[in-house]
Amino acid sequence: MVSGGYEDDRDFGDVIVYTGHGGRDPNTGEQIKDQVLKDSGNAALVKSMVVDMPIRVVRGAAGSSKYSPKTGYSYDGLFRVTDAWIKVREDGFKVWQYLLKKTVDDVAGEVLVADSNSRELQKIYDCSCQICGQQMLAFGHVKFAMIQYIRPLGFPHDGLEGIENALCLCSNHRDLFRYGTLIIEDDFTVVDQIDGEELGVLTVKHEINVSNLQYHRERYQVQHDEPPL
Ligand SMILES: [Zn+2]
């Protein structure tokens, strides 16, 4: 995304208040309507926020801040979208705004892989949780789901990045699986570790490598007779 086209933008270098898209007269550039979620890019930025997927920031020479390039465009790295809201401007029109914060780590490679897996699974499940079926809607309108790797990626677990090692879940079940409240059997029965109760069967529309579920159980399943602490 390109920063620097709106007087409502605020650019502090590593922190940017970015104004969304739409509602402008294509000839004069004047704001003549409210911006809405379906305008190009607005819903995508909300989605980036809720699934914590950084975006690339490019600054254009049209920007008025000291961080804008003199001419052309500059690629300024990956930023996280940490907040989104609707602002009423002085002219009465509503615009979408986003708080962007520069990422500390260079995570470009990871982001690309995570992004393609995430898009694929969200499409297969239409953003519905494989455990409870809940479809999450940011601002009541933007579908999203969390992608959770079954065998964690990177050191020391070294899980693989493909979707056969990933689940499409709501935020609640993402955390319950990630922190071992729930484990999943090879036949996809979902078991609550609190009391061993079977919660049902995972909805499965993509190939899951069950050795990843075994790996998760070996490391996150506790003896049933241990009391809550
Ligand atoms: Zn769920």
XYZ file of C-alpha atoms and ligand atoms in Angstrom:
230
model
C 0.000 0.000 0.000
C 1.086 3.554 -0.676
C 1.145 6.149 2.042
C 0.853 9.866 1.457
C -2.329 10.664 -0.473
C -4.616 12.037 2.269
C -4.381 15.115 4.455
C -5.841 12.905 7.217
C -2.681 10.766 7.174
C -0.117 11.195 9.939
C 3.409 9.931 9.355
C 5.790 9.535 12.292
C 8.246 7.266 10.490
C 7.815 3.936 12.249
C 4.191 4.749 13.101
C 1.677 5.848 10.485
C -1.989 6.790 10.669
C -3.077 5.730 7.207
C -6.336 6.738 5.563
C -8.189 4.198 3.452
C -9.593 4.286 -0.047
C -12.661 5.455 -1.939
C -15.275 8.171 -1.999
C -13.256 10.614 -4.094
C -14.185 12.273 -7.356
C -11.970 10.546 -9.930
C -11.334 13.829 -11.755
C -10.792 16.354 -8.964
C -9.659 13.974 -6.192
C -12.107 15.731 -3.872
C -13.936 13.667 -1.202
C -17.560 13.421 -2.316
C -18.780 10.300 -0.465
C -18.094 8.205 2.606
C -15.471 5.506 2.294
C -16.943 2.044 2.755
C -15.407 -1.338 3.533
C -15.943 -2.667 0.021
C -13.847 0.150 -1.481
C -10.547 -1.176 -2.732
C -8.256 -2.246 0.064
C -10.269 -1.165 3.133
C -11.487 -4.638 4.059
C -8.075 -6.103 3.199
C -6.411 -3.830 5.768
C -8.936 -4.865 8.431
C -8.148 -8.470 7.554
C -4.412 -7.827 7.848
C -5.056 -6.529 11.346
C -7.208 -9.387 12.607
C -4.966 -12.133 11.269
C -1.808 -10.182 12.199
C -0.374 -10.274 8.696
C 2.096 -7.426 8.049
C 1.774 -5.301 4.915
C 4.371 -3.627 2.723
C 4.495 0.140 2.979
C 5.498 2.225 -0.025
C 5.693 5.989 0.385
C 4.959 8.259 -2.572
C 6.316 11.707 -3.390
C 2.766 13.094 -3.011
C 3.087 12.731 0.760
C 3.813 15.848 2.806
C 5.810 14.228 5.625
C 9.576 14.315 5.961
C 9.549 10.537 5.374
C 8.116 10.885 1.862
C 10.595 10.584 -0.997
C 11.337 13.711 -3.114
C 10.391 11.879 -6.286
C 8.814 8.551 -7.183
C 8.274 5.881 -4.550
C 10.272 4.303 -1.733
C 9.695 0.825 -0.292
C 9.845 1.236 3.470
C 9.412 -2.283 4.808
C 6.753 -4.294 6.593
C 4.258 -2.748 8.994
C 1.604 -4.338 11.205
C -1.931 -2.973 11.195
C -2.614 -2.618 14.922
C -5.907 -0.681 14.931
C -8.671 0.316 12.527
C -11.556 2.792 12.945
C -13.935 5.136 11.112
C -13.084 8.858 11.266
C -15.619 11.623 10.565
C -13.765 14.383 8.746
C -14.504 18.081 9.101
C -16.365 17.980 5.778
C -18.649 15.339 7.329
C -17.469 12.431 5.196
C -16.418 9.211 6.862
C -13.066 7.649 6.077
C -11.386 4.459 7.269
C -8.167 4.871 9.192
C -5.513 2.414 10.277
C -2.664 2.542 12.743
C 0.464 1.004 11.191
C 3.567 0.094 13.170
C 6.820 -0.988 11.600
C 7.811 -4.587 12.298
C 11.044 -5.035 14.183
C 12.087 -8.299 12.612
C 12.682 -8.955 8.982
C 9.928 -11.496 8.530
C 9.340 -11.062 4.804
C 9.885 -14.729 3.834
C 7.733 -16.067 6.672
C 4.982 -13.615 5.867
C 4.762 -14.676 2.231
C 4.413 -18.358 3.114
C 1.994 -17.738 5.963
C -0.043 -15.451 3.744
C -0.471 -17.989 0.935
C -1.420 -20.796 3.378
C -3.780 -18.498 5.154
C -5.522 -17.416 1.943
C -5.858 -21.004 0.756
C -7.376 -22.317 3.998
C -9.656 -19.317 4.465
C -10.976 -19.957 0.955
C -11.512 -23.703 1.504
C -13.410 -23.132 4.762
C -14.924 -19.742 3.887
C -13.324 -18.534 7.138
C -15.350 -21.005 9.259
C -13.726 -22.653 12.267
C -12.987 -26.356 11.700
C -13.972 -27.068 15.312
C -17.125 -24.989 15.952
C -18.134 -23.697 12.503
C -18.061 -20.066 13.665
C -17.275 -17.575 10.916
C -15.687 -14.457 12.351
C -16.646 -11.036 10.944
C -14.551 -7.971 11.823
C -16.754 -4.842 12.039
C -19.621 -7.279 11.381
C -18.622 -7.516 7.719
C -15.067 -8.676 6.992
C -14.678 -12.469 7.141
C -11.562 -13.770 8.807
C -10.207 -16.887 10.486
C -7.001 -17.795 12.265
C -4.500 -20.205 10.783
C -2.866 -22.415 13.374
C 0.006 -24.768 12.598
C -0.477 -28.175 14.199
C 3.217 -28.939 14.653
C 4.720 -25.499 15.409
C 7.048 -23.991 12.819
C 10.694 -23.217 13.514
C 12.998 -24.231 16.322
C 12.642 -26.547 18.187
C 9.576 -28.220 16.619
C 10.457 -27.740 12.924
C 6.916 -28.231 11.627
C 6.445 -27.906 7.876
C 4.811 -24.863 6.361
C 2.200 -26.513 4.095
C -1.531 -26.565 4.762
C -1.382 -30.292 5.627
C 0.124 -29.014 8.879
C -2.434 -26.242 9.408
C -5.973 -25.705 10.697
C -8.478 -22.930 10.024
C -9.919 -21.894 13.402
C -11.777 -19.134 15.256
C -9.679 -17.109 17.736
C -10.998 -19.070 20.693
C -10.268 -22.516 19.296
C -6.937 -21.338 17.894
C -5.796 -20.553 21.444
C -7.424 -23.643 22.962
C -5.559 -25.842 20.486
C -2.292 -23.868 20.603
C -2.080 -24.010 24.389
C -3.175 -27.634 24.640
C -6.668 -27.284 26.116
C -7.793 -29.323 23.131
C -6.091 -32.164 21.375
C -7.186 -33.916 18.192
C -7.147 -37.690 17.637
C -6.095 -39.349 14.356
C -9.790 -39.815 13.435
C -10.220 -36.027 13.966
C -12.174 -36.362 17.212
C -11.630 -33.176 19.207
C -10.985 -33.907 22.890
C -11.136 -31.423 25.752
C -8.205 -32.143 28.054
C -9.993 -30.658 31.088
C -12.220 -33.695 31.493
C -11.431 -35.893 28.496
C -14.808 -35.073 26.960
C -15.146 -35.550 23.200
C -16.397 -32.286 21.692
C -17.152 -33.623 18.237
C -15.306 -34.213 15.014
C -13.195 -31.680 13.164
C -14.623 -30.450 9.839
C -12.014 -31.583 7.320
C -11.995 -30.360 3.703
C -8.237 -30.421 3.111
C -5.607 -33.091 3.541
C -4.148 -33.105 7.044
C -1.003 -35.072 7.804
C -2.020 -36.971 10.963
C 1.606 -37.382 12.032
C 1.395 -33.679 12.912
C -1.602 -34.365 15.173
C 0.410 -37.167 16.825
C 3.297 -34.746 17.337
C 0.945 -32.213 18.938
C -0.588 -34.837 21.242
C 2.812 -36.171 22.353
C 3.883 -32.713 23.463
C 0.634 -31.059 24.589
C -1.409 -33.899 26.081
C -1.281 -34.241 29.867
C -2.405 -37.180 32.044
C -6.148 -36.943 32.756
C -5.684 -37.502 36.467
C -3.683 -34.302 36.960
C -5.948 -31.685 38.639
C -6.378 -28.054 37.380
C -3.673 -25.798 38.845
Zn -14.162 -22.295 16.826
